[in-house]
XYZ file of C-alpha atoms in Angstrom:
748
model
C -12.985 -17.582 -24.732
C -9.996 -19.660 -23.480
C -9.633 -21.642 -26.631
C -9.684 -18.439 -28.817
C -7.410 -16.729 -26.603
C -4.630 -19.633 -26.671
C -5.505 -20.167 -30.563
C -4.523 -16.394 -31.088
C -1.260 -16.811 -29.094
C -0.544 -20.269 -30.889
C -0.624 -18.330 -34.292
C 1.927 -15.492 -33.056
C 5.297 -15.787 -34.743
C 8.193 -15.651 -31.832
C 11.259 -15.839 -34.069
C 13.071 -12.493 -34.938
C 10.843 -10.548 -32.367
C 12.017 -8.420 -29.477
C 10.444 -9.191 -25.873
C 8.546 -5.874 -26.116
C 6.935 -7.113 -29.429
C 6.061 -10.294 -28.163
C 4.658 -8.964 -24.872
C 2.270 -6.576 -27.046
C 1.289 -9.356 -29.392
C 0.254 -11.594 -26.636
C -1.348 -9.128 -24.589
C -3.551 -7.933 -27.802
C -4.294 -11.441 -28.455
C -6.074 -11.717 -25.107
C -7.671 -8.062 -25.286
C -9.302 -9.010 -28.599
C -11.260 -11.900 -26.916
C -12.338 -10.484 -23.525
C -14.987 -7.938 -22.973
C -15.677 -5.786 -19.987
C -19.061 -6.406 -17.806
C -20.955 -3.181 -17.417
C -22.557 -2.005 -14.535
C -26.305 -3.496 -14.158
C -28.798 -0.947 -14.815
C -31.238 -2.354 -12.340
C -28.770 -3.037 -9.421
C -26.445 -1.157 -7.262
C -22.723 -0.760 -8.143
C -19.725 0.492 -5.894
C -16.955 2.739 -7.088
C -13.854 2.900 -5.569
C -11.911 6.351 -5.881
C -8.188 6.263 -5.375
C -5.380 8.465 -5.877
C -3.327 5.197 -6.445
C -3.602 1.564 -7.811
C -0.462 0.000 -7.404
C -1.509 -3.005 -9.853
C 1.939 -4.255 -10.616
C 2.960 -6.218 -13.810
C -0.265 -7.156 -15.254
C 0.900 -9.841 -18.059
C 1.174 -12.821 -15.675
C -1.586 -11.896 -13.304
C -4.114 -11.534 -16.200
C -2.882 -15.132 -17.821
C -3.288 -16.541 -14.429
C -6.820 -15.214 -13.874
C -7.914 -16.596 -17.371
C -6.494 -19.943 -16.424
C -4.085 -19.820 -19.424
C -0.781 -19.023 -17.777
C 0.599 -22.652 -18.118
C -0.751 -23.279 -21.547
C 0.758 -19.942 -22.658
C 4.144 -21.082 -21.105
C 3.827 -24.363 -22.905
C 3.025 -22.639 -26.273
C 6.148 -20.430 -25.930
C 8.409 -23.047 -24.831
C 7.503 -25.046 -28.033
C 8.377 -22.016 -30.109
C 11.962 -21.696 -28.378
C 10.794 -18.642 -26.055
C 10.752 -18.451 -22.146
C 7.870 -16.941 -20.439
C 10.288 -15.532 -17.800
C 11.271 -12.865 -20.331
C 8.562 -10.715 -19.815
C 9.972 -10.034 -16.261
C 11.547 -7.114 -17.992
C 8.370 -5.363 -18.500
C 7.928 -2.653 -16.156
C 5.167 -2.359 -13.470
C 2.709 0.163 -14.328
C 3.834 2.980 -11.854
C 0.447 4.093 -10.598
C 0.978 3.923 -6.957
C 3.434 4.300 -4.082
C 2.826 1.870 -1.250
C 0.131 0.216 0.864
C -2.653 2.552 -0.001
C -2.306 1.782 -4.005
C -1.839 -1.792 -3.264
C -4.655 -2.406 -1.370
C -6.905 -0.627 -3.873
C -5.293 -3.146 -6.556
C -6.158 -6.194 -4.082
C -9.576 -4.907 -3.656
C -10.602 -4.404 -7.094
C -8.907 -7.807 -7.890
C -10.870 -9.465 -5.125
C -14.509 -7.842 -6.106
C -13.866 -9.118 -9.875
C -13.020 -12.460 -8.461
C -16.143 -12.709 -6.043
C -18.519 -11.518 -9.165
C -19.026 -7.987 -7.357
C -19.891 -5.005 -9.210
C -17.052 -2.806 -7.828
C -15.180 -0.369 -10.415
C -12.150 1.670 -9.580
C -11.448 5.133 -10.570
C -8.113 6.604 -10.693
C -5.552 8.440 -12.574
C -3.389 7.209 -15.682
C -0.026 8.732 -14.593
C 2.449 9.254 -17.666
C 5.403 8.620 -15.110
C 3.920 7.586 -11.808
C 5.992 7.884 -8.911
C 9.523 7.654 -10.125
C 12.444 5.151 -10.947
C 14.747 4.844 -8.071
C 18.548 4.367 -8.383
C 21.422 4.819 -5.969
C 24.555 6.950 -6.452
C 27.053 6.390 -3.819
C 24.099 5.306 -1.535
C 21.974 8.582 -2.125
C 18.583 7.995 -3.588
C 18.020 9.707 -6.955
C 14.851 9.912 -8.843
C 14.412 9.330 -12.423
C 11.286 9.686 -14.620
C 9.441 6.107 -14.735
C 8.142 5.977 -18.299
C 6.220 2.767 -17.761
C 4.314 3.328 -20.971
C 7.390 3.055 -23.027
C 6.989 -0.846 -23.333
C 3.318 -0.052 -24.327
C 0.013 -0.229 -22.621
C -1.992 -3.100 -24.499
C -4.060 -3.592 -21.283
C -5.767 0.198 -21.419
C -8.409 0.671 -23.539
C -8.920 4.342 -24.565
C -12.380 5.471 -24.398
C -12.269 8.789 -26.655
C -16.051 8.962 -26.948
C -16.486 9.282 -23.097
C -14.018 11.941 -22.482
C -15.034 14.929 -20.337
C -14.186 18.237 -19.397
C -13.020 19.352 -15.945
C -13.305 23.059 -15.184
C -10.782 25.206 -13.018
C -10.889 28.925 -12.688
C -7.840 29.247 -15.140
C -8.851 27.000 -17.590
C -10.353 23.420 -18.788
C -8.750 20.005 -18.852
C -10.160 17.028 -20.808
C -10.314 13.979 -18.797
C -9.812 10.921 -21.099
C -10.661 7.656 -19.667
C -8.783 4.522 -20.238
C -10.367 1.088 -19.172
C -8.031 -1.476 -17.586
C -9.412 -5.166 -17.165
C -9.751 -6.670 -13.810
C -10.566 -10.071 -14.662
C -12.371 -12.625 -12.334
C -13.741 -15.774 -13.225
C -17.350 -14.833 -13.915
C -16.926 -11.073 -14.920
C -14.405 -8.527 -16.106
C -14.612 -5.071 -14.163
C -12.807 -1.869 -15.524
C -10.477 -0.064 -13.684
C -10.980 3.459 -15.064
C -7.976 5.645 -15.228
C -8.434 9.322 -16.416
C -5.795 10.954 -18.355
C -5.615 14.740 -18.567
C -5.175 16.239 -21.754
C -4.850 19.824 -23.276
C -2.083 22.516 -23.167
C 0.934 21.712 -21.108
C -0.187 22.960 -17.913
C -3.163 20.809 -18.048
C -1.094 17.714 -19.073
C 1.092 18.002 -15.843
C -1.971 16.843 -13.736
C -1.526 13.274 -14.925
C 2.196 13.419 -15.299
C 3.490 12.529 -12.013
C 1.961 10.833 -8.876
C 2.473 12.900 -5.773
C 4.345 15.879 -7.468
C 6.666 17.455 -4.965
C 4.715 19.911 -2.582
C 7.330 21.843 -1.180
C 6.489 24.788 -3.215
C 2.947 26.564 -3.471
C 3.070 25.631 -7.222
C 3.564 21.818 -6.157
C 0.502 22.246 -3.683
C -1.620 23.561 -6.111
C -0.856 20.967 -8.798
C -1.581 18.436 -6.161
C -4.973 20.047 -5.646
C -5.632 19.935 -9.280
C -5.037 16.163 -9.244
C -7.435 15.676 -6.541
C -9.925 17.623 -8.287
C -9.414 16.336 -11.645
C -10.032 12.559 -10.389
C -13.135 13.835 -8.338
C -14.842 15.875 -11.055
C -14.212 13.151 -13.766
C -15.661 10.287 -11.680
C -18.362 12.076 -9.985
C -19.648 13.700 -13.429
C -19.246 10.502 -15.382
C -21.634 8.594 -12.447
C -24.141 11.378 -12.483
C -24.472 11.629 -16.357
C -24.859 7.660 -16.343
C -27.562 7.868 -13.482
C -29.390 10.694 -15.483
C -29.457 8.678 -18.670
C -31.056 5.859 -17.116
C -33.160 7.365 -14.180
C -33.827 10.965 -15.192
C -33.136 13.996 -12.714
C -34.953 12.630 -9.678
C -31.838 12.054 -7.575
C -33.688 10.511 -4.451
C -32.859 6.973 -6.059
C -28.890 7.830 -6.752
C -28.054 5.868 -3.475
C -30.193 2.865 -4.455
C -27.756 2.514 -7.573
C -24.612 3.780 -6.411
C -22.016 3.671 -3.668
C -18.884 5.897 -3.686
C -15.659 4.774 -1.406
C -13.232 7.486 -0.847
C -9.856 5.650 -0.475
C -8.057 7.991 1.957
C -8.651 11.738 1.574
C -7.368 12.570 -1.976
C -10.821 11.838 -3.559
C -12.912 13.835 -0.923
C -13.367 16.896 -2.766
C -15.689 14.550 -5.043
C -18.391 15.057 -2.264
C -18.422 18.820 -2.751
C -18.467 18.110 -6.557
C -21.347 16.105 -6.338
C -23.327 18.698 -4.368
C -22.359 21.262 -6.562
C -23.465 19.495 -9.761
C -26.789 18.507 -8.175
C -27.457 22.175 -7.008
C -26.055 24.065 -10.203
C -27.017 21.849 -12.909
C -30.309 20.076 -11.615
C -31.457 22.698 -9.191
C -31.610 20.287 -6.238
C -31.732 22.163 -3.009
C -28.528 22.136 -0.769
C -30.044 20.243 1.911
C -31.358 17.641 -0.227
C -28.177 17.312 -2.164
C -26.159 16.865 1.269
C -28.902 14.429 2.255
C -28.272 12.093 -0.789
C -24.697 12.557 -0.430
C -24.684 11.140 2.983
C -26.057 7.915 1.576
C -23.687 7.736 -1.168
C -20.050 8.560 0.095
C -18.312 6.118 2.369
C -14.565 7.075 3.813
C -11.750 4.717 4.557
C -9.137 6.408 6.993
C -5.762 5.085 6.486
C -3.554 7.079 8.900
C -3.711 9.171 12.000
C -0.321 10.961 11.147
C -1.413 14.452 11.071
C 0.794 15.303 8.017
C -1.177 12.785 5.930
C -4.619 14.288 7.040
C -5.048 16.537 4.197
C -6.043 20.342 4.988
C -6.106 22.828 1.943
C -5.698 26.493 2.435
C -9.017 28.080 1.795
C -7.304 30.682 -0.526
C -6.098 27.960 -2.839
C -9.639 26.449 -2.882
C -11.108 29.943 -3.329
C -8.362 30.790 -6.103
C -8.390 27.561 -8.097
C -12.106 26.124 -7.231
C -14.286 28.993 -6.505
C -17.714 27.227 -6.811
C -16.232 24.371 -4.543
C -15.086 27.020 -2.049
C -18.713 28.029 -1.789
C -19.756 24.672 -1.205
C -17.344 24.052 1.382
C -18.084 27.105 3.347
C -21.998 25.727 3.275
C -20.772 22.396 4.523
C -19.010 23.856 7.253
C -21.894 26.053 8.210
C -24.273 23.095 7.986
C -22.342 20.998 10.086
C -21.809 23.644 12.828
C -25.874 24.093 12.916
C -26.332 20.465 13.043
C -23.854 20.004 15.985
C -25.160 22.943 17.874
C -28.954 21.690 17.231
C -27.790 18.394 19.009
C -25.966 19.906 21.784
C -22.485 19.028 20.764
C -20.007 20.774 23.052
C -18.069 23.900 21.761
C -14.663 21.943 22.064
C -15.910 18.936 20.163
C -17.576 21.196 17.570
C -14.508 22.884 16.921
C -12.487 19.771 16.599
C -14.379 18.275 13.985
C -14.798 21.574 12.111
C -14.454 21.471 8.370
C -13.103 24.847 8.046
C -10.166 25.064 10.811
C -7.204 27.735 10.997
C -8.046 29.006 7.432
C -7.855 25.441 6.029
C -10.562 23.012 5.015
C -10.198 19.617 6.645
C -10.666 17.003 3.947
C -10.814 14.251 6.885
C -13.290 16.128 8.870
C -15.301 16.719 5.765
C -15.406 13.190 4.843
C -16.435 12.001 8.218
C -19.191 14.448 8.337
C -20.674 13.474 4.998
C -19.882 9.866 4.912
C -22.749 7.003 5.396
C -20.046 4.957 6.702
C -16.535 5.602 8.368
C -14.026 2.392 8.526
C -10.537 1.815 9.813
C -8.299 -0.746 8.521
C -7.324 -2.950 11.581
C -9.176 -3.244 14.998
C -6.421 -1.224 16.757
C -6.541 1.421 14.083
C -10.479 1.822 14.046
C -10.290 1.771 18.063
C -8.184 4.915 17.774
C -10.401 6.432 15.331
C -13.330 6.121 17.790
C -11.098 6.967 20.869
C -9.087 9.744 19.742
C -8.805 11.230 16.288
C -12.638 11.150 15.525
C -13.715 11.077 19.140
C -16.276 13.725 18.841
C -17.724 12.367 15.585
C -18.033 8.843 16.985
C -19.972 10.173 20.240
C -22.302 12.009 17.724
C -22.854 9.301 15.292
C -21.394 5.840 16.488
C -23.330 3.856 13.877
C -21.135 5.346 11.046
C -18.370 3.600 12.504
C -17.124 0.240 11.324
C -13.884 -1.784 11.307
C -12.760 -3.802 8.291
C -9.518 -4.975 8.270
C -7.228 -4.779 5.278
C -6.553 -7.824 3.043
C -4.230 -9.054 0.117
C -5.341 -11.255 -2.725
C -4.021 -14.746 -2.504
C -4.183 -15.107 -6.284
C -1.498 -12.758 -6.707
C 0.374 -12.947 -3.452
C 0.532 -16.745 -3.051
C -0.900 -18.717 -6.262
C 1.123 -16.524 -8.691
C 4.261 -15.838 -6.431
C 4.758 -19.077 -4.932
C 3.709 -21.701 -7.233
C 5.724 -24.502 -5.288
C 4.151 -23.735 -2.175
C 0.423 -23.278 -3.773
C 1.222 -26.904 -5.438
C 1.908 -28.475 -1.887
C -1.337 -26.812 -0.430
C -3.383 -28.131 -3.450
C -1.909 -31.839 -2.891
C -3.114 -31.420 0.705
C -6.386 -29.861 0.933
C -7.350 -29.334 -2.914
C -7.713 -26.284 -5.038
C -10.695 -24.961 -3.550
C -8.758 -22.707 -1.476
C -7.858 -20.501 -4.576
C -11.463 -18.894 -4.713
C -12.721 -19.882 -1.236
C -9.688 -18.736 0.797
C -11.387 -19.954 4.201
C -10.371 -23.506 3.183
C -6.807 -22.345 3.763
C -7.092 -23.148 7.584
C -7.318 -26.842 6.635
C -3.778 -26.774 6.334
C -3.129 -26.521 10.262
C -3.793 -29.984 10.495
C -0.622 -30.858 8.915
C 1.700 -28.772 11.210
C 2.822 -31.660 13.150
C 3.324 -33.830 10.023
C 7.043 -34.224 9.374
C 7.034 -34.745 5.903
C 4.952 -31.855 5.173
C 7.355 -29.756 7.137
C 10.307 -30.900 5.548
C 8.809 -30.357 2.205
C 7.794 -26.767 3.156
C 11.254 -26.218 4.235
C 12.568 -27.322 0.899
C 10.239 -24.927 -0.751
C 11.555 -22.084 1.595
C 15.040 -22.819 0.312
C 13.975 -22.871 -3.256
C 12.104 -19.479 -2.956
C 15.448 -18.132 -1.273
C 17.294 -19.430 -4.082
C 15.040 -17.693 -6.686
C 15.110 -14.587 -4.546
C 18.812 -14.701 -4.661
C 19.137 -15.027 -8.418
C 16.474 -11.862 -8.857
C 18.640 -9.811 -6.744
C 21.855 -10.664 -8.602
C 20.119 -9.865 -11.777
C 18.813 -6.502 -10.532
C 21.601 -5.561 -8.201
C 24.579 -7.633 -8.957
C 24.991 -8.694 -5.289
C 25.149 -12.319 -4.356
C 23.101 -13.128 -1.229
C 24.680 -14.948 1.439
C 23.993 -18.630 0.813
C 21.872 -20.466 3.388
C 21.393 -17.358 5.315
C 18.033 -16.261 7.482
C 16.360 -13.535 5.475
C 14.912 -10.686 7.464
C 12.966 -8.174 5.182
C 11.667 -4.945 5.683
C 10.076 -3.667 2.509
C 7.808 -0.757 2.572
C 7.505 2.948 2.065
C 10.122 4.962 4.090
C 8.990 6.919 6.818
C 10.271 7.516 10.275
C 7.264 5.786 12.177
C 8.054 2.814 10.315
C 11.398 2.571 11.904
C 13.822 1.473 9.283
C 16.341 3.480 11.370
C 15.777 1.343 14.527
C 16.464 -1.730 12.059
C 19.729 -0.066 11.055
C 20.849 0.377 14.745
C 20.007 -3.146 15.388
C 22.138 -4.404 12.530
C 25.163 -2.051 13.894
C 24.655 -3.676 17.443
C 24.822 -7.280 15.915
C 27.676 -6.398 13.824
C 29.734 -4.944 16.982
C 28.712 -8.186 18.793
C 30.153 -10.357 15.782
C 33.420 -8.611 15.729
C 34.021 -9.166 19.435
C 33.136 -12.815 19.155
C 30.142 -12.522 21.403
C 27.704 -14.428 19.060
C 28.825 -18.005 18.945
C 26.703 -20.142 16.381
C 25.386 -17.270 14.593
C 23.596 -18.409 11.407
C 24.276 -16.221 8.439
C 21.799 -13.360 8.248
C 20.836 -11.201 5.368
C 18.554 -7.943 6.119
C 16.951 -6.869 3.083
C 15.556 -3.432 2.526
C 13.270 -2.064 0.026
C 11.740 1.388 -0.045
C 11.454 4.735 -1.847
C 11.573 8.305 0.070
C 9.373 11.096 -1.008
C 11.789 13.233 -2.978
C 11.491 16.078 -0.541
C 11.709 14.017 2.514
C 14.991 15.018 4.016
C 15.293 12.785 7.053
C 13.786 9.448 4.896
C 16.662 10.296 2.451
C 19.252 10.270 4.978
C 18.145 6.864 6.301
C 18.422 5.449 2.983
C 21.962 6.632 2.868
C 22.735 5.503 6.288
C 21.548 1.911 5.514
C 23.598 1.867 2.422
C 26.706 2.970 4.271
C 26.102 0.228 6.738
C 25.972 -2.264 4.020
C 29.000 -1.042 2.394
C 30.922 -1.280 5.891
C 29.995 -4.672 6.493
C 30.424 -6.004 3.035
C 34.154 -4.995 3.269
C 34.680 -6.316 6.792
C 36.084 -9.823 5.985
C 35.780 -10.652 9.513
C 32.018 -10.512 9.442
C 30.898 -10.476 5.712
C 30.446 -14.168 5.670
C 27.859 -13.950 8.603
C 26.172 -11.033 8.146
C 24.765 -8.927 5.145
C 22.739 -5.832 4.393
C 21.300 -5.220 0.765
C 18.864 -2.145 -0.017
C 17.394 -3.164 -3.202
C 16.814 -0.466 -5.795
C 13.249 0.654 -7.201
C 11.382 -1.356 -5.238
C 8.105 -2.499 -6.512
C 4.968 -5.021 -6.917
C 7.327 -7.388 -9.060
C 10.092 -7.237 -6.672
C 7.863 -7.736 -3.670
C 6.556 -11.087 -5.142
C 10.000 -12.369 -5.044
C 10.875 -11.107 -1.526
C 7.613 -12.106 0.044
C 8.067 -15.639 -1.258
C 11.738 -16.068 -0.227
C 11.959 -14.559 3.128
C 12.072 -16.100 6.544
C 11.466 -13.107 8.726
C 9.015 -10.054 8.134
C 10.055 -7.113 10.298
C 6.861 -4.838 10.971
C 8.434 -2.607 13.767
C 6.244 0.714 13.518
C 5.957 2.578 16.617
C 2.989 1.204 18.341
C -0.398 3.052 17.422
C 1.121 4.546 14.191
C 0.700 1.984 11.512
C -3.110 1.681 10.540
C -2.996 -1.859 9.351
C -0.276 -2.538 7.031
C -0.449 -5.157 4.312
C 3.038 -6.352 3.719
C 2.715 -8.087 7.212
C 0.062 -10.328 5.579
C 1.887 -10.952 2.362
C 4.786 -12.338 4.466
C 2.672 -14.379 6.687
C 0.600 -16.125 3.707
C 4.182 -17.225 2.298
C 5.353 -18.670 5.665
C 7.435 -15.940 7.039
C 7.287 -15.281 11.123
C 6.638 -11.640 12.088
C 9.125 -9.918 14.086
C 7.358 -6.777 15.205
C 5.408 -4.507 17.616
C 1.686 -4.618 18.767
C 0.805 -2.415 15.986
C -1.804 -2.330 12.957
C -2.558 -5.665 11.646
C 0.251 -7.484 13.484
C -1.958 -7.843 16.604
C -4.562 -9.623 14.383
C -1.698 -11.611 12.849
C -1.112 -12.870 16.528
C -4.607 -13.476 17.421
C -4.638 -15.911 14.250
C -1.486 -17.548 14.264
C -0.470 -17.086 17.931
C 1.889 -15.140 19.718
C 4.016 -18.193 20.215
C 4.492 -18.447 16.657
C 5.824 -14.943 16.084
C 8.377 -12.650 17.849
C 6.515 -9.718 19.413
C 8.576 -7.143 21.166
C 8.589 -3.429 22.381
C 6.218 -0.920 23.930
C 2.467 -1.386 23.342
C 0.015 1.554 22.541
C -0.799 1.968 26.311
C 2.946 2.223 27.337
C 3.670 4.743 24.118
C 0.876 6.834 25.239
C 2.090 6.888 28.997
C 5.958 7.743 27.557
C 4.412 10.460 25.337
C 2.794 12.145 28.557
C 5.557 11.573 30.918
C 9.101 12.547 30.717
C 10.560 10.149 28.196
C 14.341 10.834 27.995
C 16.302 9.176 25.047
C 19.573 10.589 26.233
C 19.354 8.700 29.859
C 18.876 5.693 27.606
C 21.943 6.458 25.501
C 24.066 7.379 28.653
C 23.461 4.098 30.185
C 23.338 1.555 27.078
C 26.688 1.389 25.634
C 25.576 -0.622 22.579
C 22.783 1.861 21.629
C 25.027 4.762 22.231
C 27.794 3.503 19.985
C 25.296 2.676 17.206
C 23.491 6.019 17.302
C 26.898 7.818 17.583
C 28.095 6.192 14.153
C 25.631 8.930 12.672
C 28.192 11.830 13.864
C 31.558 10.520 14.737
C 32.804 9.907 11.334
C 32.306 6.253 10.922
C 29.978 6.885 7.884
C 29.882 9.760 5.521
C 26.939 11.670 3.928
C 28.970 13.675 1.656
C 28.486 16.936 3.917
C 24.750 17.096 2.997
C 23.821 17.016 6.853
C 21.600 13.880 6.659
C 23.191 12.087 9.450
C 23.436 15.090 11.768
C 19.715 15.972 11.328
C 19.035 12.151 12.155
C 21.245 12.190 15.322
C 19.415 15.589 16.591
C 16.052 13.678 15.828
C 16.930 11.630 18.541
C 18.789 13.408 21.029
C 17.763 17.170 20.650
C 14.182 16.873 18.974
C 12.818 19.518 16.774
C 10.435 22.552 16.562
C 7.406 20.100 16.015
C 8.394 16.824 18.222
C 10.439 16.037 21.277
C 13.583 13.882 21.098
C 13.210 10.337 19.526
C 9.661 11.035 18.753
C 9.070 7.590 17.488
C 10.527 5.967 20.536
C 13.334 4.112 18.536
C 15.713 4.073 21.813
C 12.984 2.580 24.095
C 12.422 -0.446 21.643
C 15.986 -1.021 20.397
C 17.081 -3.323 23.288
C 13.987 -5.591 22.849
C 14.337 -5.643 19.099
C 18.209 -6.971 18.922
C 17.003 -9.735 21.575
C 14.242 -10.770 19.326
C 16.362 -10.757 16.135
C 19.094 -12.809 18.014
C 16.590 -15.158 19.393
C 15.194 -15.908 15.999
C 18.903 -16.438 14.893
C 19.285 -18.909 17.409
C 15.807 -20.858 16.686
C 15.983 -20.669 12.647
C 16.832 -23.674 10.918
C 15.158 -25.939 13.514
C 12.154 -27.992 12.708
C 10.369 -25.919 15.482
C 11.034 -22.594 13.675
C 9.779 -24.194 10.317
C 6.631 -25.095 12.008
C 6.001 -21.621 13.211
C 6.355 -20.351 9.777
C 3.828 -23.091 8.469
C 1.395 -22.364 10.963
C 1.604 -18.650 10.082
C 0.920 -19.500 6.255
C -1.799 -21.706 7.301
C -3.359 -19.294 9.625
C -3.612 -16.528 6.822
C -7.016 -16.936 5.537
C -8.228 -14.099 7.291
C -6.303 -11.796 5.814
C -7.431 -12.250 2.316
C -8.814 -9.374 0.371
C -11.726 -11.411 -0.457
C -12.755 -11.353 3.064
C -12.420 -7.956 3.322
C -14.210 -7.256 0.166
C -17.141 -9.489 1.359
C -17.379 -7.041 4.553
C -17.411 -3.936 2.420
C -20.183 -5.268 0.159
C -22.263 -6.201 3.211
C -21.389 -3.574 5.949
C -20.926 -0.398 3.859
C -22.128 -0.745 0.134
C -25.169 -2.874 0.696
C -24.546 -4.640 -2.635
């Protein structure tokens, strides 16, 4: 196959063709020769249902997986073309953040491990949105990623199916995208909604604005559309092979629900079995409990979806009936087993006239997993405590992971080559071998070469940022990076205040021998998230102020990159020195950005939260920069009389930084963003106390950690810390994660 593909590529005429034409011709040359690995008819397969698959740019990754990337580069070079041309091709905009990127890493690892795991998602026309800044404000534009063509998606017209709503029908047309491993090519199946204008809105945008009833109903349509298409397909395939005795369905199928968005598939499964095949409700539920599994990704209440029962009744009347039956069955089961009234209510599927998708998932799931040790502990001890007490065997931990093939081999060829020379190439497929790198941590020549690679990757990052933003990064600076979804609990605002404190110290001459420092931000705010949009504007105002100050701008720089995506991340994780992972302890389920930075040799400056805790376990606290309140202290502060205004009164530096929100230092154009942020810290709101995310508690510790890094950066000892982090990152491969899913949950 490899030889045929390369022959096809070699026959392509390059001269006179646009980059897009070449991209489509080379991609098509690959697609003509590959074939998908079909699910086995006599063995179990797993299906990963996710509203997001943030797969990124597929061109380079697919050539890498087929082991033809460098040969293709040489063929193009001989024809006078540069393979880097294809960096202009936009990422497939099918996800937002960690949820979708995790799903992409998982299906990549499954193919790499020769496991029958198949993704199911939605083929969005525009995906999330393309972000641009106008005077520092985020603006959202449609991101028509398909305008470059979609040579990787294979339309399966004959397998289209009908999804029914109370007010009409929608065609779900599948497109299969190849997920390439060494021994198999799995299909990521993405459904496109077709029909009238209302129908096609279902797959138009990822996460349509839900600040209106119309927007909420559209999200509900999306979730049911995915659920019904995927479950209906699997049931039809089973019946064709095994008939209508569904007792063996769990022998051949495991379904993983990636967060709550696809949880309606549980109700759809039971609906089809009971209404189409006359299976009793109790039998259908019993089968479902052996098939479905649920991954929880957050403890934030607003992310634990609850659908008003009126919405379900109006749009999906048959599903409404099934959900009511689920709720009644759960209550009977709890009462029969002596569960207390309080615990019964806490885990009720129907609560306050809404259906809780998380409670439904926990009730039905064969296994429920958290995504980091601390997160799973919180699920057991707090969020789902009654369910854990009732059925502890359901709950398992599987810490998230990332694919080393994209996040090290592809995005950091130079470091990968160094690793190959020292320990061989086996780590690319057997990531556990990476730990052998630790023995070189005290070898001066290796550390020196690693330092040179870090500098080269920073230069490449600077070139990329200049091409994208027309901003030149400070040469020779320490690169601190905070790139992730914009949310208050992730505390980008705290980083902004820390930068302001450092800025003031530099202005006063309090920081001698301060190494130039670049703070890189990348994030998108949900279009209707007022505070998050305010934080973006605030950071851009800080960046503008520092850039205009000739007393400081050779020492300090802030850059908020536009339209942060997977391709941008590949450059940033390889070119950064410091990974800022500063969420309020107990609120970040895991994180995967922290793992990508670690694998590329960045130290973590962060709180004891999510997977940071396990990073410290693997690489050592002494090789990272941990600060701030831990989960127990946050709990105590939440129960006590935490007073952020007292902190502001006693801490001049913090007060001065926070006051810039309202004292005229910065301008939000009269939109009220900055006053809202100020009030969130000092007054609170109807739904939270002042400084709900404890920014002011952790800010002094954070500034101290950032300055300690600045003092130590550039030394051999600091570079050794970076190297040890990379050498200790094998545990965070998604290969390990997927093996655990296959063994602990899917029983493949």
